[in-house]
Structures are given as structure tokens and as C-alpha cells.
Amino acid sequence: MFSANENILLRQHKRRVIDYVESTIPEDALDLGTAVMAMQVSCRQPGCVPLETAITVVFPKPPRKMKKKRNTAQQQQQDKSTNDNNEKEEEVPSFPKPLLPNLEESRIGGNFKTRILKPLSDVTKDDVLDALPPSFAGGRRTVESICIKARDMIFAQIGQLVGGGGGGDNEDSTDSVEGRRLVAEYLKVCLDEYVERGGVAPEWGEKDGWGSKDDDIANNGDDKKVAEDASATKDDDTKSGGIKWGEGNIVFKRPAEDDDDEKDGK
């Protein structure tokens, strides 16, 4: 539960975010009844930020129009037993053109929703513009921007989990460089499988059936040599600190030194 002061602050932040969004909407659309709602929501799903900001833009409903459509003589004869010679056909209500360019929701009176992965108190105007498409004045959310953001988040997570890669002291460490490479190789296979499965992600922490594409190729190939080559490649990768496929597990190992080299060193 929020205290009275916290509720006041939350309403102030909410009003501020709504003002940011309304500043990107034309005045005529606002005059027709376009409304903006913002709320802070919590997420307890794995991988979610604890608090995020949900924004909904509700566009006004266009006036409905009804027209009568009279059936043909043949249809009248077929419907004679039911005395249903006339039927009403309802048109889909819509404005002549979208209230916001290239945004279909604004033409048919729908809702546009977006999220900002920050609590209300931390949301800036730049965050709002990054969350809105170019249909809104100054909006910067495009497929390219989403891809770049996802890329940066993945790389940052790899650096935090494995170490290095972000300009820190461990950036040039052999172990951290090899670790980042291993994680990236594993993710490449998982992303291919993610695409093949229609964008369906595994359950949080699921290992079985993910990252096993190399094994599937080896086991299902008709050519025995393909299976032998794949097996040899996996053995070599394991020795050199590579990825162990089959159960989606990553095995981090230091490169094995040759016995002759060790003797020479002595």
C-alpha cells in the first residue's frame, strides 16, 4: 500500500507522463476525445523489471452508419418462407482518414498500447518518444530501434554474466573473451530455433530441446560421414573450450595443453 504522500507523487508522475504523450498528438485528435492513460504496473515474471510504465492511448469511436441492403429477386424468392426480404448490413465505423498518420487504431477508434521498462518516477520525455512510433510527433519506435535495443540488452547481459565486454578491467581477459564467445554461439543456435518455432520462447530455465540443433543434424542425417564429422567437431570443441550440444548445456573448460608441450616446458 502507498502512503498519502506516495500517492500524490505517483499522480504527479502520471500526469507528467500523460503530458509527454499528449504533446505528440495533434490538437484536433485531442479535441475529438482522444484520451491518454498511464499507470505503473509490477511484473513478477522471470526476466521482467520489477516496475514498468504502461501507456494506453484511447482514440474516439467514429459515428456509426447504418444502411439497408435490399436482396435481389432470386434471394427474395429463397427467403420467402421466412419473410426476411430485407436485411441490415452494418458498416465498420471509421473516420475518413486516421487521426494520426499511418495508425489504423486512430481511424477505427481503437487503442494503442506501449510500455516503458521503468517506473513512472524515472520516465523521461526521451523514454516516451522511444516508446512511440513515428505516427506520434517525434516518435522514434521503429523495427530498427527495437532490434538495436534488444541487441544492446543482450550484449550487456552477456557482459554482466560472463564478465568484460563493457570496457572494464576484465575486457581483455582470455577467460572472459572465450566465455562471451561460447554464450554467443549458444544463443545463435537458440535464436535459429526460436525463429523455426514461430517466435515461441522456452519456459524460463528450460534446457531440454533447446540448443541441440547440431545433434539433430548428426542423428537424423542419412550420410554416416555427416554424423561422424559432427561428432568429431563436438569433441574438438569440448577440448578447446567449446559448446557441448545435446541437452542445451554450455561447458566452460580451459583449453587442454598438449602433453608434449608440457614436457618441453619442463
PDB file of C-alpha atoms in Angstrom:
ATOM      1  CA  MET A   1       0.000   0.000   0.000  1.00  0.00           C
ATOM      2  CA  PHE A   2       1.111   3.524  -0.775  1.00  0.00           C
ATOM      3  CA  SER A   3       1.095   6.297   1.768  1.00  0.00           C
ATOM      4  CA  ALA A   4      -0.771   9.543   1.093  1.00  0.00           C
ATOM      5  CA  ASN A   5       2.434  11.324   0.068  1.00  0.00           C
ATOM      6  CA  GLU A   6       3.455   8.466  -2.206  1.00  0.00           C
ATOM      7  CA  ASN A   7       0.055   8.549  -3.901  1.00  0.00           C
ATOM      8  CA  ILE A   8       0.399  12.278  -4.502  1.00  0.00           C
ATOM      9  CA  LEU A   9       3.847  11.801  -6.032  1.00  0.00           C
ATOM     10  CA  LEU A  10       2.598   8.918  -8.165  1.00  0.00           C
ATOM     11  CA  ARG A  11      -0.260  11.051  -9.527  1.00  0.00           C
ATOM     12  CA  GLN A  12       2.195  13.826 -10.321  1.00  0.00           C
ATOM     13  CA  HIS A  13       4.457  11.469 -12.239  1.00  0.00           C
ATOM     14  CA  LYS A  14       1.444  10.029 -14.017  1.00  0.00           C
ATOM     15  CA  ARG A  15       0.283  13.494 -15.061  1.00  0.00           C
ATOM     16  CA  ARG A  16       3.780  14.326 -16.278  1.00  0.00           C
ATOM     17  CA  VAL A  17       3.983  11.202 -18.461  1.00  0.00           C
ATOM     18  CA  ILE A  18       0.490  11.821 -19.848  1.00  0.00           C
ATOM     19  CA  ASP A  19       1.508  15.369 -20.758  1.00  0.00           C
ATOM     20  CA  TYR A  20       4.524  13.988 -22.611  1.00  0.00           C
ATOM     21  CA  VAL A  21       2.304  11.691 -24.663  1.00  0.00           C
ATOM     22  CA  GLU A  22      -0.370  14.323 -25.328  1.00  0.00           C
ATOM     23  CA  SER A  23       2.294  16.696 -26.654  1.00  0.00           C
ATOM     24  CA  THR A  24       2.848  14.209 -29.511  1.00  0.00           C
ATOM     25  CA  ILE A  25      -0.844  14.065 -30.508  1.00  0.00           C
ATOM     26  CA  PRO A  26      -2.439  16.694 -32.791  1.00  0.00           C
ATOM     27  CA  GLU A  27      -4.834  19.114 -31.125  1.00  0.00           C
ATOM     28  CA  ASP A  28      -7.725  18.149 -33.385  1.00  0.00           C
ATOM     29  CA  ALA A  29      -7.382  14.495 -32.318  1.00  0.00           C
ATOM     30  CA  LEU A  30      -7.402  15.523 -28.667  1.00  0.00           C
ATOM     31  CA  ASP A  31     -10.448  17.747 -29.265  1.00  0.00           C
ATOM     32  CA  LEU A  32     -12.326  14.755 -30.705  1.00  0.00           C
ATOM     33  CA  GLY A  33     -11.835  12.915 -27.432  1.00  0.00           C
ATOM     34  CA  THR A  34      -8.512  11.080 -27.674  1.00  0.00           C
ATOM     35  CA  ALA A  35      -7.511  10.133 -24.138  1.00  0.00           C
ATOM     36  CA  VAL A  36      -4.178   9.041 -22.677  1.00  0.00           C
ATOM     37  CA  MET A  37      -3.798   6.740 -19.682  1.00  0.00           C
ATOM     38  CA  ALA A  38      -0.586   5.884 -17.838  1.00  0.00           C
ATOM     39  CA  MET A  39      -0.115   3.535 -14.937  1.00  0.00           C
ATOM     40  CA  GLN A  40       2.681   1.852 -13.064  1.00  0.00           C
ATOM     41  CA  VAL A  41       2.490  -1.927 -13.061  1.00  0.00           C
ATOM     42  CA  SER A  42       4.559  -4.596 -11.348  1.00  0.00           C
ATOM     43  CA  CYS A  43       5.768  -7.741 -13.037  1.00  0.00           C
ATOM     44  CA  ARG A  44       6.832 -10.895 -11.219  1.00  0.00           C
ATOM     45  CA  GLN A  45       7.510 -12.953 -14.306  1.00  0.00           C
ATOM     46  CA  PRO A  46      11.105 -14.159 -14.714  1.00  0.00           C
ATOM     47  CA  GLY A  47      13.175 -11.622 -16.621  1.00  0.00           C
ATOM     48  CA  CYS A  48      10.756  -8.729 -16.027  1.00  0.00           C
ATOM     49  CA  VAL A  49      11.772  -5.450 -14.500  1.00  0.00           C
ATOM     50  CA  PRO A  50      10.070  -5.055 -11.091  1.00  0.00           C
ATOM     51  CA  LEU A  51       8.146  -1.896 -12.077  1.00  0.00           C
ATOM     52  CA  GLU A  52       7.260  -0.641 -15.527  1.00  0.00           C
ATOM     53  CA  THR A  53       5.069   2.047 -17.040  1.00  0.00           C
ATOM     54  CA  ALA A  54       2.118   1.058 -19.219  1.00  0.00           C
ATOM     55  CA  ILE A  55       0.704   3.685 -21.585  1.00  0.00           C
ATOM     56  CA  THR A  56      -2.608   3.417 -23.441  1.00  0.00           C
ATOM     57  CA  VAL A  57      -3.903   5.921 -25.993  1.00  0.00           C
ATOM     58  CA  VAL A  58      -7.681   5.583 -26.427  1.00  0.00           C
ATOM     59  CA  PHE A  59      -8.975   7.035 -29.674  1.00  0.00           C
ATOM     60  CA  PRO A  60     -12.600   8.209 -30.036  1.00  0.00           C
ATOM     61  CA  LYS A  61     -15.165   5.948 -31.618  1.00  0.00           C
ATOM     62  CA  PRO A  62     -16.290   7.154 -35.068  1.00  0.00           C
ATOM     63  CA  PRO A  63     -20.014   7.702 -35.629  1.00  0.00           C
ATOM     64  CA  ARG A  64     -21.854   4.587 -36.713  1.00  0.00           C
ATOM     65  CA  LYS A  65     -23.715   4.478 -40.010  1.00  0.00           C
ATOM     66  CA  MET A  66     -26.414   2.012 -40.990  1.00  0.00           C
ATOM     67  CA  LYS A  67     -27.672   1.258 -44.451  1.00  0.00           C
ATOM     68  CA  LYS A  68     -30.354  -1.073 -45.761  1.00  0.00           C
ATOM     69  CA  LYS A  69     -29.447  -3.576 -48.393  1.00  0.00           C
ATOM     70  CA  ARG A  70     -32.359  -4.994 -50.389  1.00  0.00           C
ATOM     71  CA  ASN A  71     -31.957  -8.553 -51.606  1.00  0.00           C
ATOM     72  CA  THR A  72     -32.277  -9.498 -55.269  1.00  0.00           C
ATOM     73  CA  ALA A  73     -35.437 -11.129 -56.619  1.00  0.00           C
ATOM     74  CA  GLN A  74     -33.799 -14.537 -56.500  1.00  0.00           C
ATOM     75  CA  GLN A  75     -32.822 -14.051 -52.852  1.00  0.00           C
ATOM     76  CA  GLN A  76     -36.319 -12.824 -52.046  1.00  0.00           C
ATOM     77  CA  GLN A  77     -37.783 -15.993 -53.519  1.00  0.00           C
ATOM     78  CA  GLN A  78     -35.403 -18.137 -51.443  1.00  0.00           C
ATOM     79  CA  ASP A  79     -36.213 -16.249 -48.237  1.00  0.00           C
ATOM     80  CA  LYS A  80     -39.941 -16.108 -48.849  1.00  0.00           C
ATOM     81  CA  SER A  81     -40.701 -18.721 -46.191  1.00  0.00           C
ATOM     82  CA  THR A  82     -39.013 -16.607 -43.521  1.00  0.00           C
ATOM     83  CA  ASN A  83     -40.351 -13.246 -44.746  1.00  0.00           C
ATOM     84  CA  ASP A  84     -36.809 -11.925 -44.420  1.00  0.00           C
ATOM     85  CA  ASN A  85     -36.709  -9.955 -47.646  1.00  0.00           C
ATOM     86  CA  ASN A  86     -34.612  -7.101 -46.286  1.00  0.00           C
ATOM     87  CA  GLU A  87     -31.510  -7.280 -44.198  1.00  0.00           C
ATOM     88  CA  LYS A  88     -29.449  -4.646 -42.476  1.00  0.00           C
ATOM     89  CA  GLU A  89     -25.770  -4.505 -43.162  1.00  0.00           C
ATOM     90  CA  GLU A  90     -23.643  -2.678 -40.625  1.00  0.00           C
ATOM     91  CA  GLU A  91     -20.660  -0.819 -41.916  1.00  0.00           C
ATOM     92  CA  VAL A  92     -17.428  -0.795 -39.947  1.00  0.00           C
ATOM     93  CA  PRO A  93     -17.370   2.678 -38.385  1.00  0.00           C
ATOM     94  CA  SER A  94     -14.297   4.697 -39.221  1.00  0.00           C
ATOM     95  CA  PHE A  95     -13.084   8.213 -39.781  1.00  0.00           C
ATOM     96  CA  PRO A  96     -12.377   9.279 -43.385  1.00  0.00           C
ATOM     97  CA  LYS A  97      -8.671   9.173 -42.538  1.00  0.00           C
ATOM     98  CA  PRO A  98      -6.605   8.247 -39.460  1.00  0.00           C
ATOM     99  CA  LEU A  99      -6.374  10.886 -36.769  1.00  0.00           C
ATOM    100  CA  LEU A 100      -2.678  10.033 -36.620  1.00  0.00           C
ATOM    101  CA  PRO A 101      -0.905   9.212 -39.889  1.00  0.00           C
ATOM    102  CA  ASN A 102      -0.430   5.508 -40.633  1.00  0.00           C
ATOM    103  CA  LEU A 103      -2.000   4.454 -37.335  1.00  0.00           C
ATOM    104  CA  GLU A 104      -5.065   2.315 -38.059  1.00  0.00           C
ATOM    105  CA  GLU A 105      -6.209   2.366 -34.430  1.00  0.00           C
ATOM    106  CA  SER A 106      -6.808   6.096 -34.721  1.00  0.00           C
ATOM    107  CA  ARG A 107      -9.083   5.591 -37.755  1.00  0.00           C
ATOM    108  CA  ILE A 108     -11.370   2.922 -36.302  1.00  0.00           C
ATOM    109  CA  GLY A 109     -11.418   4.107 -32.694  1.00  0.00           C
ATOM    110  CA  GLY A 110      -9.088   1.513 -31.232  1.00  0.00           C
ATOM    111  CA  ASN A 111      -6.448   1.604 -28.525  1.00  0.00           C
ATOM    112  CA  PHE A 112      -2.711   1.945 -28.896  1.00  0.00           C
ATOM    113  CA  LYS A 113      -0.601   0.419 -26.119  1.00  0.00           C
ATOM    114  CA  THR A 114       3.075   0.619 -25.301  1.00  0.00           C
ATOM    115  CA  ARG A 115       5.351   0.010 -22.328  1.00  0.00           C
ATOM    116  CA  ILE A 116       8.405   1.647 -20.838  1.00  0.00           C
ATOM    117  CA  LEU A 117      10.610  -0.599 -18.735  1.00  0.00           C
ATOM    118  CA  LYS A 118      10.959   1.939 -15.952  1.00  0.00           C
ATOM    119  CA  PRO A 119       8.811   3.069 -13.014  1.00  0.00           C
ATOM    120  CA  LEU A 120       6.751   6.211 -13.545  1.00  0.00           C
ATOM    121  CA  SER A 121       9.107   8.320 -11.462  1.00  0.00           C
ATOM    122  CA  ASP A 122      12.042   7.581 -13.767  1.00  0.00           C
ATOM    123  CA  VAL A 123      10.304   8.090 -17.124  1.00  0.00           C
ATOM    124  CA  THR A 124      11.643  10.986 -19.196  1.00  0.00           C
ATOM    125  CA  LYS A 125      10.307  12.562 -22.367  1.00  0.00           C
ATOM    126  CA  ASP A 126      13.006  10.746 -24.339  1.00  0.00           C
ATOM    127  CA  ASP A 127      11.722   7.459 -22.923  1.00  0.00           C
ATOM    128  CA  VAL A 128       8.218   8.331 -24.113  1.00  0.00           C
ATOM    129  CA  LEU A 129       9.425   9.230 -27.613  1.00  0.00           C
ATOM    130  CA  ASP A 130      11.411   5.990 -27.789  1.00  0.00           C
ATOM    131  CA  ALA A 131       8.224   4.069 -26.929  1.00  0.00           C
ATOM    132  CA  LEU A 132       6.009   5.750 -29.553  1.00  0.00           C
ATOM    133  CA  PRO A 133       6.082   5.099 -33.325  1.00  0.00           C
ATOM    134  CA  PRO A 134       6.654   7.930 -35.834  1.00  0.00           C
ATOM    135  CA  SER A 135       2.873   8.329 -36.188  1.00  0.00           C
ATOM    136  CA  PHE A 136       3.179  10.365 -32.998  1.00  0.00           C
ATOM    137  CA  ALA A 137       5.062  13.639 -33.376  1.00  0.00           C
ATOM    138  CA  GLY A 138       8.693  12.906 -32.548  1.00  0.00           C
ATOM    139  CA  GLY A 139       8.083   9.181 -32.019  1.00  0.00           C
ATOM    140  CA  ARG A 140      11.187   7.049 -32.544  1.00  0.00           C
ATOM    141  CA  ARG A 141       9.956   3.462 -32.095  1.00  0.00           C
ATOM    142  CA  THR A 142      10.708   1.525 -35.275  1.00  0.00           C
ATOM    143  CA  VAL A 143      11.653  -2.052 -36.091  1.00  0.00           C
ATOM    144  CA  GLU A 144      15.257  -0.932 -36.356  1.00  0.00           C
ATOM    145  CA  SER A 145      15.229   0.812 -32.974  1.00  0.00           C
ATOM    146  CA  ILE A 146      13.650  -2.250 -31.322  1.00  0.00           C
ATOM    147  CA  CYS A 147      16.295  -4.529 -32.846  1.00  0.00           C
ATOM    148  CA  ILE A 148      19.136  -2.270 -31.716  1.00  0.00           C
ATOM    149  CA  LYS A 149      17.727  -2.058 -28.202  1.00  0.00           C
ATOM    150  CA  ALA A 150      17.332  -5.841 -27.995  1.00  0.00           C
ATOM    151  CA  ARG A 151      20.876  -6.275 -29.288  1.00  0.00           C
ATOM    152  CA  ASP A 152      22.319  -3.868 -26.725  1.00  0.00           C
ATOM    153  CA  MET A 153      20.397  -5.508 -23.884  1.00  0.00           C
ATOM    154  CA  ILE A 154      21.644  -8.971 -24.867  1.00  0.00           C
ATOM    155  CA  PHE A 155      25.258  -7.839 -25.140  1.00  0.00           C
ATOM    156  CA  ALA A 156      25.046  -6.024 -21.812  1.00  0.00           C
ATOM    157  CA  GLN A 157      23.630  -9.131 -20.124  1.00  0.00           C
ATOM    158  CA  ILE A 158      26.394 -11.310 -21.567  1.00  0.00           C
ATOM    159  CA  GLY A 159      28.999  -8.884 -20.248  1.00  0.00           C
ATOM    160  CA  GLN A 160      27.430  -8.823 -16.796  1.00  0.00           C
ATOM    161  CA  LEU A 161      27.019 -12.599 -16.555  1.00  0.00           C
ATOM    162  CA  VAL A 162      30.341 -13.644 -18.041  1.00  0.00           C
ATOM    163  CA  GLY A 163      32.468 -10.582 -17.397  1.00  0.00           C
ATOM    164  CA  GLY A 164      34.170  -7.988 -19.543  1.00  0.00           C
ATOM    165  CA  GLY A 165      32.962  -6.665 -22.869  1.00  0.00           C
ATOM    166  CA  GLY A 166      31.966  -3.317 -21.462  1.00  0.00           C
ATOM    167  CA  GLY A 167      35.222  -1.502 -21.046  1.00  0.00           C
ATOM    168  CA  GLY A 168      36.014  -2.955 -17.621  1.00  0.00           C
ATOM    169  CA  ASP A 169      39.261  -4.376 -16.310  1.00  0.00           C
ATOM    170  CA  ASN A 170      38.372  -7.898 -17.487  1.00  0.00           C
ATOM    171  CA  GLU A 171      37.559  -6.903 -21.041  1.00  0.00           C
ATOM    172  CA  ASP A 172      40.770  -8.384 -22.484  1.00  0.00           C
ATOM    173  CA  SER A 173      40.872 -11.378 -20.152  1.00  0.00           C
ATOM    174  CA  THR A 174      41.241 -14.637 -22.073  1.00  0.00           C
ATOM    175  CA  ASP A 175      38.613 -16.347 -19.932  1.00  0.00           C
ATOM    176  CA  SER A 176      36.025 -13.584 -20.331  1.00  0.00           C
ATOM    177  CA  VAL A 177      36.571 -13.313 -24.095  1.00  0.00           C
ATOM    178  CA  GLU A 178      36.191 -17.075 -24.513  1.00  0.00           C
ATOM    179  CA  GLY A 179      33.168 -17.097 -22.215  1.00  0.00           C
ATOM    180  CA  ARG A 180      31.403 -14.393 -24.215  1.00  0.00           C
ATOM    181  CA  ARG A 181      32.134 -16.305 -27.419  1.00  0.00           C
ATOM    182  CA  LEU A 182      30.657 -19.510 -26.008  1.00  0.00           C
ATOM    183  CA  VAL A 183      27.487 -17.774 -24.847  1.00  0.00           C
ATOM    184  CA  ALA A 184      27.112 -16.028 -28.212  1.00  0.00           C
ATOM    185  CA  GLU A 185      27.496 -19.327 -30.110  1.00  0.00           C
ATOM    186  CA  TYR A 186      24.854 -20.952 -27.935  1.00  0.00           C
ATOM    187  CA  LEU A 187      22.462 -18.024 -28.377  1.00  0.00           C
ATOM    188  CA  LYS A 188      22.908 -18.147 -32.166  1.00  0.00           C
ATOM    189  CA  VAL A 189      21.562 -21.695 -32.220  1.00  0.00           C
ATOM    190  CA  CYS A 190      18.743 -20.846 -29.794  1.00  0.00           C
ATOM    191  CA  LEU A 191      17.695 -17.840 -31.879  1.00  0.00           C
ATOM    192  CA  ASP A 192      17.506 -20.018 -35.015  1.00  0.00           C
ATOM    193  CA  GLU A 193      15.305 -22.472 -33.130  1.00  0.00           C
ATOM    194  CA  TYR A 194      13.217 -19.592 -31.789  1.00  0.00           C
ATOM    195  CA  VAL A 195      12.513 -18.460 -35.358  1.00  0.00           C
ATOM    196  CA  GLU A 196      11.729 -22.007 -36.510  1.00  0.00           C
ATOM    197  CA  ARG A 197       9.222 -22.394 -33.645  1.00  0.00           C
ATOM    198  CA  GLY A 198       7.306 -19.294 -34.676  1.00  0.00           C
ATOM    199  CA  GLY A 199       8.698 -16.974 -32.027  1.00  0.00           C
ATOM    200  CA  VAL A 200       7.744 -19.234 -29.108  1.00  0.00           C
ATOM    201  CA  ALA A 201      10.270 -18.935 -26.291  1.00  0.00           C
ATOM    202  CA  PRO A 202      11.189 -21.788 -23.938  1.00  0.00           C
ATOM    203  CA  GLU A 203       9.972 -21.890 -20.390  1.00  0.00           C
ATOM    204  CA  TRP A 204      12.214 -19.965 -18.022  1.00  0.00           C
ATOM    205  CA  GLY A 205      15.280 -22.103 -17.345  1.00  0.00           C
ATOM    206  CA  GLU A 206      14.245 -24.865 -19.786  1.00  0.00           C
ATOM    207  CA  LYS A 207      17.176 -26.774 -21.280  1.00  0.00           C
ATOM    208  CA  ASP A 208      15.716 -29.842 -22.967  1.00  0.00           C
ATOM    209  CA  GLY A 209      15.148 -29.399 -26.678  1.00  0.00           C
ATOM    210  CA  TRP A 210      16.998 -26.102 -26.982  1.00  0.00           C
ATOM    211  CA  GLY A 211      20.482 -25.589 -28.346  1.00  0.00           C
ATOM    212  CA  SER A 212      20.546 -29.120 -29.778  1.00  0.00           C
ATOM    213  CA  LYS A 213      20.345 -28.390 -33.493  1.00  0.00           C
ATOM    214  CA  ASP A 214      23.798 -29.825 -34.182  1.00  0.00           C
ATOM    215  CA  ASP A 215      22.826 -33.115 -32.566  1.00  0.00           C
ATOM    216  CA  ASP A 216      19.607 -33.272 -34.575  1.00  0.00           C
ATOM    217  CA  ILE A 217      21.538 -32.849 -37.799  1.00  0.00           C
ATOM    218  CA  ALA A 218      24.034 -35.503 -36.789  1.00  0.00           C
ATOM    219  CA  ASN A 219      21.445 -38.046 -35.663  1.00  0.00           C
ATOM    220  CA  ASN A 220      18.953 -37.570 -38.491  1.00  0.00           C
ATOM    221  CA  GLY A 221      21.381 -37.378 -41.428  1.00  0.00           C
ATOM    222  CA  ASP A 222      21.384 -40.246 -43.901  1.00  0.00           C
ATOM    223  CA  ASP A 223      25.068 -39.881 -44.595  1.00  0.00           C
ATOM    224  CA  LYS A 224      27.113 -41.648 -41.919  1.00  0.00           C
ATOM    225  CA  LYS A 225      30.039 -39.354 -42.588  1.00  0.00           C
ATOM    226  CA  VAL A 226      27.946 -36.327 -41.636  1.00  0.00           C
ATOM    227  CA  ALA A 227      27.297 -37.884 -38.238  1.00  0.00           C
ATOM    228  CA  GLU A 228      30.957 -38.783 -37.764  1.00  0.00           C
ATOM    229  CA  ASP A 229      32.125 -35.305 -38.760  1.00  0.00           C
ATOM    230  CA  ALA A 230      29.601 -33.678 -36.427  1.00  0.00           C
ATOM    231  CA  SER A 231      30.707 -35.913 -33.552  1.00  0.00           C
ATOM    232  CA  ALA A 232      34.363 -35.148 -34.189  1.00  0.00           C
ATOM    233  CA  THR A 233      33.644 -31.436 -34.323  1.00  0.00           C
ATOM    234  CA  LYS A 234      31.859 -31.580 -30.976  1.00  0.00           C
ATOM    235  CA  ASP A 235      34.776 -33.460 -29.407  1.00  0.00           C
ATOM    236  CA  ASP A 236      37.217 -30.887 -30.709  1.00  0.00           C
ATOM    237  CA  ASP A 237      35.052 -28.038 -29.448  1.00  0.00           C
ATOM    238  CA  THR A 238      34.857 -29.584 -25.994  1.00  0.00           C
ATOM    239  CA  LYS A 239      38.618 -29.941 -25.813  1.00  0.00           C
ATOM    240  CA  SER A 240      39.132 -26.352 -26.879  1.00  0.00           C
ATOM    241  CA  GLY A 241      36.548 -24.932 -24.528  1.00  0.00           C
ATOM    242  CA  GLY A 242      33.641 -25.124 -26.986  1.00  0.00           C
ATOM    243  CA  ILE A 243      29.924 -25.815 -26.551  1.00  0.00           C
ATOM    244  CA  LYS A 244      28.523 -29.195 -25.594  1.00  0.00           C
ATOM    245  CA  TRP A 245      25.329 -29.767 -27.557  1.00  0.00           C
ATOM    246  CA  GLY A 246      22.555 -32.264 -26.945  1.00  0.00           C
ATOM    247  CA  GLU A 247      20.954 -31.027 -23.732  1.00  0.00           C
ATOM    248  CA  GLY A 248      21.393 -27.311 -24.312  1.00  0.00           C
ATOM    249  CA  ASN A 249      24.235 -27.183 -21.772  1.00  0.00           C
ATOM    250  CA  ILE A 250      27.271 -24.960 -22.033  1.00  0.00           C
ATOM    251  CA  VAL A 251      30.528 -26.388 -20.741  1.00  0.00           C
ATOM    252  CA  PHE A 252      33.264 -23.886 -19.950  1.00  0.00           C
ATOM    253  CA  LYS A 253      36.673 -25.525 -19.972  1.00  0.00           C
ATOM    254  CA  ARG A 254      40.173 -24.200 -20.154  1.00  0.00           C
ATOM    255  CA  PRO A 255      41.981 -25.201 -23.391  1.00  0.00           C
ATOM    256  CA  ALA A 256      43.760 -28.509 -22.845  1.00  0.00           C
ATOM    257  CA  GLU A 257      47.509 -28.257 -23.197  1.00  0.00           C
ATOM    258  CA  ASP A 258      49.374 -30.856 -25.211  1.00  0.00           C
ATOM    259  CA  ASP A 259      51.426 -33.317 -23.160  1.00  0.00           C
ATOM    260  CA  ASP A 260      54.477 -32.791 -25.360  1.00  0.00           C
ATOM    261  CA  ASP A 261      54.307 -29.053 -24.751  1.00  0.00           C
ATOM    262  CA  GLU A 262      54.216 -29.662 -21.012  1.00  0.00           C
ATOM    263  CA  LYS A 263      57.260 -31.906 -21.207  1.00  0.00           C
ATOM    264  CA  ASP A 264      59.143 -29.366 -23.311  1.00  0.00           C
ATOM    265  CA  GLY A 265      58.266 -26.730 -20.776  1.00  0.00           C
ATOM    266  CA  LYS A 266      59.798 -28.793 -18.021  1.00  0.00           C
TER     267      LYS A 266
END
